[in-house]
PDB file of C-alpha atoms in Angstrom:
ATOM      1  CA  UNK A   1     -46.168 119.849 121.813  1.00 62.00           C
ATOM      2  CA  UNK A   2     -42.783 118.811 123.194  1.00 75.00           C
ATOM      3  CA  UNK A   3     -40.810 120.994 125.587  1.00 76.00           C
ATOM      4  CA  UNK A   4     -38.236 121.748 122.849  1.00 74.00           C
ATOM      5  CA  UNK A   5     -40.992 122.817 120.428  1.00 76.00           C
ATOM      6  CA  UNK A   6     -42.622 125.028 123.082  1.00 80.00           C
ATOM      7  CA  UNK A   7     -39.295 126.688 123.862  1.00 80.00           C
ATOM      8  CA  UNK A   8     -38.591 127.240 120.161  1.00 78.00           C
ATOM      9  CA  UNK A   9     -42.048 128.695 119.551  1.00 83.00           C
ATOM     10  CA  UNK A  10     -41.800 131.018 122.564  1.00 83.00           C
ATOM     11  CA  UNK A  11     -38.486 132.384 121.239  1.00 86.00           C
ATOM     12  CA  UNK A  12     -39.393 132.623 117.550  1.00 90.00           C
ATOM     13  CA  UNK A  13     -43.093 133.548 117.401  1.00 91.00           C
ATOM     14  CA  UNK A  14     -42.513 137.330 117.571  1.00 93.00           C
ATOM     15  CA  UNK A  15     -39.493 137.296 115.191  1.00 93.00           C
ATOM     16  CA  UNK A  16     -41.468 135.193 112.672  1.00 94.00           C
ATOM     17  CA  UNK A  17     -44.433 137.585 112.849  1.00 95.00           C
ATOM     18  CA  UNK A  18     -42.086 140.528 112.235  1.00 95.00           C
ATOM     19  CA  UNK A  19     -40.502 138.717 109.274  1.00 95.00           C
ATOM     20  CA  UNK A  20     -43.965 138.279 107.722  1.00 95.00           C
ATOM     21  CA  UNK A  21     -44.888 141.921 108.355  1.00 94.00           C
ATOM     22  CA  UNK A  22     -41.576 143.081 106.900  1.00 95.00           C
ATOM     23  CA  UNK A  23     -42.092 140.925 103.820  1.00 94.00           C
ATOM     24  CA  UNK A  24     -45.474 142.619 103.335  1.00 92.00           C
ATOM     25  CA  UNK A  25     -43.984 146.116 103.811  1.00 93.00           C
ATOM     26  CA  UNK A  26     -41.174 145.373 101.324  1.00 94.00           C
ATOM     27  CA  UNK A  27     -43.707 143.922  98.867  1.00 92.00           C
ATOM     28  CA  UNK A  28     -45.590 147.193  99.193  1.00 91.00           C
ATOM     29  CA  UNK A  29     -42.421 149.211  98.600  1.00 91.00           C
ATOM     30  CA  UNK A  30     -41.607 147.128  95.521  1.00 91.00           C
ATOM     31  CA  UNK A  31     -45.115 147.524  94.148  1.00 90.00           C
ATOM     32  CA  UNK A  32     -44.901 151.310  94.524  1.00 88.00           C
ATOM     33  CA  UNK A  33     -41.548 151.303  92.694  1.00 87.00           C
ATOM     34  CA  UNK A  34     -43.168 149.504  89.790  1.00 82.00           C
ATOM     35  CA  UNK A  35     -46.016 152.006  89.582  1.00 81.00           C
ATOM     36  CA  UNK A  36     -48.673 149.838  91.232  1.00 81.00           C
ATOM     37  CA  UNK A  37     -50.938 151.123  93.990  1.00 79.00           C
ATOM     38  CA  UNK A  38     -51.878 148.420  96.525  1.00 78.00           C
ATOM     39  CA  UNK A  39     -54.086 150.911  98.379  1.00 76.00           C
ATOM     40  CA  UNK A  40     -56.450 151.093  95.414  1.00 77.00           C
ATOM     41  CA  UNK A  41     -55.833 147.571  94.022  1.00 80.00           C
ATOM     42  CA  UNK A  42     -54.687 145.249  96.862  1.00 77.00           C
ATOM     43  CA  UNK A  43     -53.931 142.345  94.499  1.00 79.00           C
ATOM     44  CA  UNK A  44     -51.184 144.456  92.923  1.00 79.00           C
ATOM     45  CA  UNK A  45     -49.182 143.969  96.122  1.00 85.00           C
ATOM     46  CA  UNK A  46     -47.708 140.837  94.546  1.00 88.00           C
ATOM     47  CA  UNK A  47     -46.115 143.034  91.859  1.00 89.00           C
ATOM     48  CA  UNK A  48     -43.436 143.950  94.399  1.00 91.00           C
ATOM     49  CA  UNK A  49     -42.004 140.425  94.612  1.00 93.00           C
ATOM     50  CA  UNK A  50     -38.959 141.194  92.433  1.00 94.00           C
ATOM     51  CA  UNK A  51     -37.834 143.723  95.054  1.00 95.00           C
ATOM     52  CA  UNK A  52     -39.095 142.103  98.260  1.00 95.00           C
ATOM     53  CA  UNK A  53     -37.754 138.569  97.677  1.00 96.00           C
ATOM     54  CA  UNK A  54     -34.127 139.517  96.956  1.00 97.00           C
ATOM     55  CA  UNK A  55     -34.057 142.189  99.667  1.00 97.00           C
ATOM     56  CA  UNK A  56     -35.468 139.846 102.303  1.00 96.00           C
ATOM     57  CA  UNK A  57     -33.043 137.118 101.188  1.00 97.00           C
ATOM     58  CA  UNK A  58     -30.117 139.519 101.708  1.00 97.00           C
ATOM     59  CA  UNK A  59     -31.342 140.699 105.114  1.00 96.00           C
ATOM     60  CA  UNK A  60     -32.165 137.176 106.298  1.00 96.00           C
ATOM     61  CA  UNK A  61     -28.754 135.902 105.199  1.00 97.00           C
ATOM     62  CA  UNK A  62     -27.095 138.730 107.126  1.00 97.00           C
ATOM     63  CA  UNK A  63     -29.032 138.196 110.339  1.00 96.00           C
ATOM     64  CA  UNK A  64     -28.967 134.399 110.239  1.00 95.00           C
ATOM     65  CA  UNK A  65     -25.217 134.566 109.670  1.00 96.00           C
ATOM     66  CA  UNK A  66     -24.916 136.251 113.073  1.00 95.00           C
ATOM     67  CA  UNK A  67     -27.448 133.902 114.676  1.00 95.00           C
ATOM     68  CA  UNK A  68     -26.050 130.611 113.421  1.00 95.00           C
ATOM     69  CA  UNK A  69     -22.412 131.464 114.145  1.00 95.00           C
ATOM     70  CA  UNK A  70     -23.393 132.848 117.539  1.00 93.00           C
ATOM     71  CA  UNK A  71     -25.126 129.588 118.389  1.00 92.00           C
ATOM     72  CA  UNK A  72     -22.105 127.630 117.176  1.00 93.00           C
ATOM     73  CA  UNK A  73     -19.999 129.581 119.684  1.00 91.00           C
ATOM     74  CA  UNK A  74     -22.649 129.052 122.394  1.00 90.00           C
ATOM     75  CA  UNK A  75     -23.344 132.777 122.625  1.00 89.00           C
ATOM     76  CA  UNK A  76     -26.668 133.728 124.225  1.00 89.00           C
ATOM     77  CA  UNK A  77     -28.085 135.415 121.123  1.00 89.00           C
ATOM     78  CA  UNK A  78     -31.671 136.239 120.184  1.00 89.00           C
ATOM     79  CA  UNK A  79     -33.383 135.528 116.862  1.00 91.00           C
ATOM     80  CA  UNK A  80     -33.459 138.493 114.441  1.00 92.00           C
ATOM     81  CA  UNK A  81     -36.182 141.082 115.035  1.00 92.00           C
ATOM     82  CA  UNK A  82     -37.077 142.694 111.698  1.00 93.00           C
ATOM     83  CA  UNK A  83     -38.375 146.256 111.589  1.00 90.00           C
ATOM     84  CA  UNK A  84     -41.182 146.837 109.053  1.00 91.00           C
ATOM     85  CA  UNK A  85     -41.719 150.435 107.966  1.00 87.00           C
ATOM     86  CA  UNK A  86     -44.490 152.119 105.964  1.00 81.00           C
ATOM     87  CA  UNK A  87     -42.992 152.378 102.440  1.00 71.00           C
ATOM     88  CA  UNK A  88     -44.479 155.841 102.017  1.00 65.00           C
ATOM     89  CA  UNK A  89     -42.101 157.038 104.750  1.00 58.00           C
ATOM     90  CA  UNK A  90     -39.108 154.759 104.184  1.00 68.00           C
ATOM     91  CA  UNK A  91     -38.130 153.846 100.642  1.00 78.00           C
ATOM     92  CA  UNK A  92     -37.078 150.244 101.354  1.00 88.00           C
ATOM     93  CA  UNK A  93     -40.119 149.313 103.442  1.00 88.00           C
ATOM     94  CA  UNK A  94     -37.890 148.230 106.341  1.00 90.00           C
ATOM     95  CA  UNK A  95     -35.140 149.469 108.614  1.00 86.00           C
ATOM     96  CA  UNK A  96     -33.488 146.044 108.588  1.00 87.00           C
ATOM     97  CA  UNK A  97     -33.308 143.944 111.728  1.00 88.00           C
ATOM     98  CA  UNK A  98     -31.626 143.746 115.104  1.00 86.00           C
ATOM     99  CA  UNK A  99     -30.247 140.843 117.108  1.00 86.00           C
ATOM    100  CA  UNK A 100     -29.684 141.055 120.846  1.00 82.00           C
ATOM    101  CA  UNK A 101     -26.654 139.405 122.397  1.00 79.00           C
ATOM    102  CA  UNK A 102     -27.853 138.749 125.922  1.00 75.00           C
ATOM    103  CA  UNK A 103     -24.361 138.057 127.201  1.00 74.00           C
ATOM    104  CA  UNK A 104     -20.893 139.429 126.565  1.00 76.00           C
ATOM    105  CA  UNK A 105     -18.715 137.531 124.069  1.00 83.00           C
ATOM    106  CA  UNK A 106     -15.550 136.915 126.050  1.00 82.00           C
ATOM    107  CA  UNK A 107     -13.543 135.083 123.382  1.00 89.00           C
ATOM    108  CA  UNK A 108     -11.739 137.265 120.825  1.00 91.00           C
ATOM    109  CA  UNK A 109     -12.047 134.745 117.985  1.00 94.00           C
ATOM    110  CA  UNK A 110     -15.753 134.200 118.676  1.00 93.00           C
ATOM    111  CA  UNK A 111     -16.335 137.973 118.628  1.00 93.00           C
ATOM    112  CA  UNK A 112     -14.712 138.202 115.195  1.00 95.00           C
ATOM    113  CA  UNK A 113     -16.667 135.210 113.871  1.00 96.00           C
ATOM    114  CA  UNK A 114     -20.051 136.534 115.041  1.00 94.00           C
ATOM    115  CA  UNK A 115     -19.339 140.092 113.885  1.00 94.00           C
ATOM    116  CA  UNK A 116     -18.091 139.133 110.422  1.00 97.00           C
ATOM    117  CA  UNK A 117     -20.616 136.366 109.702  1.00 96.00           C
ATOM    118  CA  UNK A 118     -23.509 138.760 109.046  1.00 96.00           C
ATOM    119  CA  UNK A 119     -21.879 141.121 106.514  1.00 97.00           C
ATOM    120  CA  UNK A 120     -20.155 138.279 104.685  1.00 97.00           C
ATOM    121  CA  UNK A 121     -23.331 136.170 104.462  1.00 97.00           C
ATOM    122  CA  UNK A 122     -25.332 139.204 103.322  1.00 97.00           C
ATOM    123  CA  UNK A 123     -22.747 140.064 100.662  1.00 97.00           C
ATOM    124  CA  UNK A 124     -22.775 136.465  99.418  1.00 97.00           C
ATOM    125  CA  UNK A 125     -26.445 136.963  98.520  1.00 98.00           C
ATOM    126  CA  UNK A 126     -26.335 140.655  97.572  1.00 97.00           C
ATOM    127  CA  UNK A 127     -23.552 140.249  95.004  1.00 97.00           C
ATOM    128  CA  UNK A 128     -25.320 137.825  92.617  1.00 97.00           C
ATOM    129  CA  UNK A 129     -28.577 139.768  93.065  1.00 98.00           C
ATOM    130  CA  UNK A 130     -26.821 143.002  92.105  1.00 97.00           C
ATOM    131  CA  UNK A 131     -24.935 141.445  89.182  1.00 97.00           C
ATOM    132  CA  UNK A 132     -28.175 140.087  87.736  1.00 97.00           C
ATOM    133  CA  UNK A 133     -30.001 143.339  88.469  1.00 97.00           C
ATOM    134  CA  UNK A 134     -27.415 145.579  86.798  1.00 97.00           C
ATOM    135  CA  UNK A 135     -27.063 143.237  83.815  1.00 96.00           C
ATOM    136  CA  UNK A 136     -30.822 143.436  83.179  1.00 95.00           C
ATOM    137  CA  UNK A 137     -31.236 147.173  83.885  1.00 96.00           C
ATOM    138  CA  UNK A 138     -31.197 149.573  80.912  1.00 95.00           C
ATOM    139  CA  UNK A 139     -28.932 152.575  80.367  1.00 94.00           C
ATOM    140  CA  UNK A 140     -31.126 155.457  79.236  1.00 92.00           C
ATOM    141  CA  UNK A 141     -30.917 159.234  78.699  1.00 91.00           C
ATOM    142  CA  UNK A 142     -31.449 161.318  81.813  1.00 84.00           C
ATOM    143  CA  UNK A 143     -34.727 163.277  81.875  1.00 82.00           C
ATOM    144  CA  UNK A 144     -34.200 166.950  81.094  1.00 74.00           C
ATOM    145  CA  UNK A 145     -36.474 168.019  83.922  1.00 69.00           C
ATOM    146  CA  UNK A 146     -34.386 166.239  86.561  1.00 64.00           C
ATOM    147  CA  UNK A 147     -36.319 165.076  89.623  1.00 66.00           C
ATOM    148  CA  UNK A 148     -34.568 161.690  89.784  1.00 77.00           C
ATOM    149  CA  UNK A 149     -33.244 159.989  92.883  1.00 82.00           C
ATOM    150  CA  UNK A 150     -29.641 158.876  92.332  1.00 88.00           C
ATOM    151  CA  UNK A 151     -28.397 155.951  94.395  1.00 92.00           C
ATOM    152  CA  UNK A 152     -25.151 156.181  96.342  1.00 93.00           C
ATOM    153  CA  UNK A 153     -22.077 154.986  94.476  1.00 94.00           C
ATOM    154  CA  UNK A 154     -19.139 153.318  96.151  1.00 97.00           C
ATOM    155  CA  UNK A 155     -15.852 152.211  94.608  1.00 97.00           C
ATOM    156  CA  UNK A 156     -17.161 148.637  94.573  1.00 97.00           C
ATOM    157  CA  UNK A 157     -20.476 149.606  92.967  1.00 97.00           C
ATOM    158  CA  UNK A 158     -18.842 151.785  90.308  1.00 96.00           C
ATOM    159  CA  UNK A 159     -16.364 149.026  89.424  1.00 97.00           C
ATOM    160  CA  UNK A 160     -19.207 146.514  89.073  1.00 96.00           C
ATOM    161  CA  UNK A 161     -21.234 148.976  87.006  1.00 96.00           C
ATOM    162  CA  UNK A 162     -18.284 149.550  84.668  1.00 96.00           C
ATOM    163  CA  UNK A 163     -17.559 145.814  84.358  1.00 96.00           C
ATOM    164  CA  UNK A 164     -21.158 145.016  83.391  1.00 96.00           C
ATOM    165  CA  UNK A 165     -22.171 148.108  81.399  1.00 94.00           C
ATOM    166  CA  UNK A 166     -18.890 149.663  80.267  1.00 93.00           C
ATOM    167  CA  UNK A 167     -18.512 153.465  80.040  1.00 93.00           C
ATOM    168  CA  UNK A 168     -21.889 155.182  80.399  1.00 92.00           C
ATOM    169  CA  UNK A 169     -22.297 158.067  77.896  1.00 91.00           C
ATOM    170  CA  UNK A 170     -22.660 161.613  79.159  1.00 87.00           C
ATOM    171  CA  UNK A 171     -26.284 162.533  79.790  1.00 85.00           C
ATOM    172  CA  UNK A 172     -27.194 158.880  80.402  1.00 89.00           C
ATOM    173  CA  UNK A 173     -27.430 156.704  83.491  1.00 92.00           C
ATOM    174  CA  UNK A 174     -28.458 153.219  84.518  1.00 94.00           C
ATOM    175  CA  UNK A 175     -32.125 152.904  85.459  1.00 94.00           C
ATOM    176  CA  UNK A 176     -32.044 150.288  88.194  1.00 94.00           C
ATOM    177  CA  UNK A 177     -34.707 147.615  88.123  1.00 94.00           C
ATOM    178  CA  UNK A 178     -36.387 146.691  91.404  1.00 94.00           C
ATOM    179  CA  UNK A 179     -34.085 143.680  91.743  1.00 96.00           C
ATOM    180  CA  UNK A 180     -30.998 145.784  91.077  1.00 97.00           C
ATOM    181  CA  UNK A 181     -32.173 148.278  93.682  1.00 96.00           C
ATOM    182  CA  UNK A 182     -32.563 145.462  96.213  1.00 96.00           C
ATOM    183  CA  UNK A 183     -28.978 144.386  95.512  1.00 97.00           C
ATOM    184  CA  UNK A 184     -27.776 147.972  95.895  1.00 97.00           C
ATOM    185  CA  UNK A 185     -29.654 148.194  99.210  1.00 95.00           C
ATOM    186  CA  UNK A 186     -27.710 145.107 100.309  1.00 96.00           C
ATOM    187  CA  UNK A 187     -24.459 147.007  99.714  1.00 97.00           C
ATOM    188  CA  UNK A 188     -25.782 149.983 101.670  1.00 96.00           C
ATOM    189  CA  UNK A 189     -26.845 147.843 104.648  1.00 94.00           C
ATOM    190  CA  UNK A 190     -23.477 146.076 104.659  1.00 96.00           C
ATOM    191  CA  UNK A 191     -21.596 149.378 104.544  1.00 96.00           C
ATOM    192  CA  UNK A 192     -23.665 150.826 107.398  1.00 95.00           C
ATOM    193  CA  UNK A 193     -23.058 147.779 109.570  1.00 94.00           C
ATOM    194  CA  UNK A 194     -19.310 147.655 108.836  1.00 96.00           C
ATOM    195  CA  UNK A 195     -18.740 151.162 110.216  1.00 96.00           C
ATOM    196  CA  UNK A 196     -16.128 150.591 112.979  1.00 95.00           C
ATOM    197  CA  UNK A 197     -18.279 151.844 115.822  1.00 93.00           C
ATOM    198  CA  UNK A 198     -19.658 150.508 119.094  1.00 87.00           C
ATOM    199  CA  UNK A 199     -21.904 147.460 118.796  1.00 85.00           C
ATOM    200  CA  UNK A 200     -22.167 147.587 114.996  1.00 92.00           C
ATOM    201  CA  UNK A 201     -20.668 144.634 113.125  1.00 94.00           C
ATOM    202  CA  UNK A 202     -17.691 146.782 112.171  1.00 95.00           C
ATOM    203  CA  UNK A 203     -17.240 147.684 115.830  1.00 93.00           C
ATOM    204  CA  UNK A 204     -17.107 144.008 116.816  1.00 93.00           C
ATOM    205  CA  UNK A 205     -14.642 143.242 114.021  1.00 96.00           C
ATOM    206  CA  UNK A 206     -12.376 146.211 114.740  1.00 95.00           C
ATOM    207  CA  UNK A 207     -12.420 145.510 118.490  1.00 94.00           C
ATOM    208  CA  UNK A 208     -11.485 141.871 117.918  1.00 94.00           C
ATOM    209  CA  UNK A 209      -8.577 143.068 115.753  1.00 94.00           C
ATOM    210  CA  UNK A 210      -7.417 146.153 117.674  1.00 93.00           C
ATOM    211  CA  UNK A 211      -8.648 145.748 121.250  1.00 91.00           C
ATOM    212  CA  UNK A 212      -9.034 148.918 123.354  1.00 91.00           C
ATOM    213  CA  UNK A 213      -7.626 151.046 120.521  1.00 94.00           C
ATOM    214  CA  UNK A 214     -11.006 150.611 118.833  1.00 94.00           C
ATOM    215  CA  UNK A 215     -12.725 152.579 121.619  1.00 93.00           C
ATOM    216  CA  UNK A 216     -10.683 155.654 120.646  1.00 94.00           C
ATOM    217  CA  UNK A 217     -11.425 155.034 116.951  1.00 95.00           C
ATOM    218  CA  UNK A 218     -15.164 154.848 117.712  1.00 94.00           C
ATOM    219  CA  UNK A 219     -15.043 158.260 119.376  1.00 95.00           C
ATOM    220  CA  UNK A 220     -13.255 159.640 116.324  1.00 95.00           C
ATOM    221  CA  UNK A 221     -15.850 158.132 113.991  1.00 95.00           C
ATOM    222  CA  UNK A 222     -18.681 159.845 115.873  1.00 94.00           C
ATOM    223  CA  UNK A 223     -16.900 163.213 115.707  1.00 95.00           C
ATOM    224  CA  UNK A 224     -16.140 162.881 111.988  1.00 96.00           C
ATOM    225  CA  UNK A 225     -19.639 161.940 110.747  1.00 96.00           C
ATOM    226  CA  UNK A 226     -21.120 165.485 110.742  1.00 96.00           C
ATOM    227  CA  UNK A 227     -18.094 166.691 108.772  1.00 96.00           C
ATOM    228  CA  UNK A 228     -18.624 163.863 106.256  1.00 96.00           C
ATOM    229  CA  UNK A 229     -22.213 165.079 105.853  1.00 96.00           C
ATOM    230  CA  UNK A 230     -21.094 168.677 105.294  1.00 96.00           C
ATOM    231  CA  UNK A 231     -18.240 167.755 102.937  1.00 96.00           C
ATOM    232  CA  UNK A 232     -20.557 165.587 100.828  1.00 96.00           C
ATOM    233  CA  UNK A 233     -23.093 168.387 100.503  1.00 94.00           C
ATOM    234  CA  UNK A 234     -20.390 170.849  99.486  1.00 94.00           C
ATOM    235  CA  UNK A 235     -18.941 168.402  96.954  1.00 94.00           C
ATOM    236  CA  UNK A 236     -22.245 168.234  95.073  1.00 91.00           C
ATOM    237  CA  UNK A 237     -23.526 171.781  95.720  1.00 91.00           C
ATOM    238  CA  UNK A 238     -20.476 173.947  94.981  1.00 91.00           C
ATOM    239  CA  UNK A 239     -20.223 173.048  91.249  1.00 89.00           C
ATOM    240  CA  UNK A 240     -23.946 173.792  90.812  1.00 82.00           C
ATOM    241  CA  UNK A 241     -23.588 177.072  92.685  1.00 85.00           C
ATOM    242  CA  UNK A 242     -20.604 178.057  90.516  1.00 87.00           C
ATOM    243  CA  UNK A 243     -22.653 177.236  87.408  1.00 81.00           C
ATOM    244  CA  UNK A 244     -25.399 179.601  88.547  1.00 78.00           C
ATOM    245  CA  UNK A 245     -27.868 176.906  89.607  1.00 76.00           C
ATOM    246  CA  UNK A 246     -30.410 177.900  92.239  1.00 77.00           C
ATOM    247  CA  UNK A 247     -33.567 176.521  93.788  1.00 78.00           C
ATOM    248  CA  UNK A 248     -34.486 172.878  94.299  1.00 79.00           C
ATOM    249  CA  UNK A 249     -31.504 171.332  92.425  1.00 79.00           C
ATOM    250  CA  UNK A 250     -29.067 173.266  94.615  1.00 84.00           C
ATOM    251  CA  UNK A 251     -30.933 172.373  97.806  1.00 85.00           C
ATOM    252  CA  UNK A 252     -31.025 168.688  96.790  1.00 85.00           C
ATOM    253  CA  UNK A 253     -27.275 168.699  96.157  1.00 86.00           C
ATOM    254  CA  UNK A 254     -26.555 170.440  99.471  1.00 89.00           C
ATOM    255  CA  UNK A 255     -28.530 167.736 101.299  1.00 89.00           C
ATOM    256  CA  UNK A 256     -26.683 164.857  99.595  1.00 91.00           C
ATOM    257  CA  UNK A 257     -24.840 163.936 102.801  1.00 92.00           C
ATOM    258  CA  UNK A 258     -27.712 164.352 105.234  1.00 93.00           C
ATOM    259  CA  UNK A 259     -27.967 160.577 105.782  1.00 93.00           C
ATOM    260  CA  UNK A 260     -24.622 160.667 107.600  1.00 95.00           C
ATOM    261  CA  UNK A 261     -26.020 163.355 109.903  1.00 94.00           C
ATOM    262  CA  UNK A 262     -29.022 161.134 110.675  1.00 92.00           C
ATOM    263  CA  UNK A 263     -26.666 158.210 111.304  1.00 93.00           C
ATOM    264  CA  UNK A 264     -24.633 160.457 113.628  1.00 95.00           C
ATOM    265  CA  UNK A 265     -27.710 161.079 115.795  1.00 94.00           C
ATOM    266  CA  UNK A 266     -28.701 157.382 115.749  1.00 91.00           C
ATOM    267  CA  UNK A 267     -25.223 156.281 116.840  1.00 92.00           C
ATOM    268  CA  UNK A 268     -25.086 159.062 119.403  1.00 92.00           C
ATOM    269  CA  UNK A 269     -28.343 157.800 120.896  1.00 91.00           C
ATOM    270  CA  UNK A 270     -26.971 154.252 120.929  1.00 86.00           C
ATOM    271  CA  UNK A 271     -23.868 155.487 122.745  1.00 88.00           C
ATOM    272  CA  UNK A 272     -25.954 157.383 125.277  1.00 88.00           C
ATOM    273  CA  UNK A 273     -28.092 154.317 126.008  1.00 80.00           C
ATOM    274  CA  UNK A 274     -25.407 151.615 126.108  1.00 79.00           C
ATOM    275  CA  UNK A 275     -22.056 153.406 126.155  1.00 81.00           C
ATOM    276  CA  UNK A 276     -19.595 153.969 123.346  1.00 83.00           C
ATOM    277  CA  UNK A 277     -16.906 151.580 124.613  1.00 85.00           C
ATOM    278  CA  UNK A 278     -17.049 147.963 123.465  1.00 84.00           C
ATOM    279  CA  UNK A 279     -17.379 145.297 126.197  1.00 83.00           C
ATOM    280  CA  UNK A 280     -13.943 143.710 126.828  1.00 81.00           C
ATOM    281  CA  UNK A 281     -12.968 140.096 126.166  1.00 79.00           C
ATOM    282  CA  UNK A 282     -10.657 137.607 127.819  1.00 79.00           C
ATOM    283  CA  UNK A 283      -6.921 137.816 126.979  1.00 78.00           C
ATOM    284  CA  UNK A 284      -5.972 136.034 123.760  1.00 83.00           C
ATOM    285  CA  UNK A 285      -5.001 136.577 120.131  1.00 88.00           C
ATOM    286  CA  UNK A 286      -6.790 136.228 116.831  1.00 93.00           C
ATOM    287  CA  UNK A 287      -5.806 133.266 114.719  1.00 94.00           C
ATOM    288  CA  UNK A 288      -3.936 134.274 111.525  1.00 94.00           C
ATOM    289  CA  UNK A 289      -6.901 133.355 109.297  1.00 96.00           C
ATOM    290  CA  UNK A 290      -9.279 135.444 111.407  1.00 96.00           C
ATOM    291  CA  UNK A 291      -6.879 138.386 111.297  1.00 96.00           C
ATOM    292  CA  UNK A 292      -7.056 138.233 107.488  1.00 97.00           C
ATOM    293  CA  UNK A 293     -10.869 138.132 107.664  1.00 97.00           C
ATOM    294  CA  UNK A 294     -10.938 141.139 110.012  1.00 96.00           C
ATOM    295  CA  UNK A 295      -8.663 143.224 107.782  1.00 96.00           C
ATOM    296  CA  UNK A 296     -10.648 142.123 104.727  1.00 97.00           C
ATOM    297  CA  UNK A 297     -13.917 143.295 106.330  1.00 96.00           C
ATOM    298  CA  UNK A 298     -12.451 146.722 107.112  1.00 94.00           C
ATOM    299  CA  UNK A 299     -11.169 146.989 103.520  1.00 96.00           C
ATOM    300  CA  UNK A 300     -14.659 145.981 102.339  1.00 97.00           C
ATOM    301  CA  UNK A 301     -16.102 148.911 104.306  1.00 97.00           C
ATOM    302  CA  UNK A 302     -13.800 151.287 102.402  1.00 97.00           C
ATOM    303  CA  UNK A 303     -14.817 149.742  99.072  1.00 97.00           C
ATOM    304  CA  UNK A 304     -18.518 150.009  99.948  1.00 97.00           C
ATOM    305  CA  UNK A 305     -18.352 153.517 101.436  1.00 97.00           C
ATOM    306  CA  UNK A 306     -20.954 155.823  99.840  1.00 95.00           C
ATOM    307  CA  UNK A 307     -20.484 159.558 100.547  1.00 94.00           C
ATOM    308  CA  UNK A 308     -24.110 160.084  99.550  1.00 94.00           C
ATOM    309  CA  UNK A 309     -26.618 157.312 100.225  1.00 93.00           C
ATOM    310  CA  UNK A 310     -29.297 158.848  98.025  1.00 89.00           C
ATOM    311  CA  UNK A 311     -29.544 162.283  96.445  1.00 86.00           C
ATOM    312  CA  UNK A 312     -31.813 164.261  94.160  1.00 78.00           C
ATOM    313  CA  UNK A 313     -30.471 164.663  90.647  1.00 71.00           C
TER     314      UNK A 313
END
């Protein structure tokens, strides 16, 4: 084995193993969605391919977007480390992936390129997956007993749903196929990463655009997140309370924004470990084209924003 091959293998052997494990965990999640039980019938694991393949394609596109553009800018960047999760505890079978930048990006334009490459590459895959998934998913009457999980709905998602399915009658909803759910998960992951905070993609993009002003915005974001969680719960719970609803439906509605509270604690931990302020860069300005990309990414975050990520309905 040549020296280049040995170096490549030393850097990629763990990331490749995690990619394989994450593919298995997402296959498992997809199989469970389709009603199969790989614990009892292991061969039914393959039934989850229509969820696992599109989801992994979206996540790989996102992470490789960062990696490839980082390498192009000669940034010391690690391969993506995927995080497999037991699907019985985490609906998607994965918590995505992380990439470590082992050095500070000093160039403002490079910071924008690396930060934006992941969300844009992921969206380039997620959009056709979601279009196909919605187009092939049926609109059906809602069950009278309730007990459904309703996916988060952003402005972008609702516009796409309307364009492909038209007005959905009262008492009906779209029943997402596994592929459609994978595409929706791509929107969720992109939205989470575009939050203008710290070392998230949105933090890199906003810092490249705004400089030190972004550090103050990041502090504001962290303060606001618990209030977003509370406001979302009230938005869904108050109408049910006024209608006399009690019990599990009311509790489910009140917890509709709890994901933002979890994200608040995750980002707070990140800030405690690595600091909330973004590492500075050398003096310089963004090129006009990159400024348009940066503003476009922040607008995309608004369009993808989901008050509730997932709620009981």
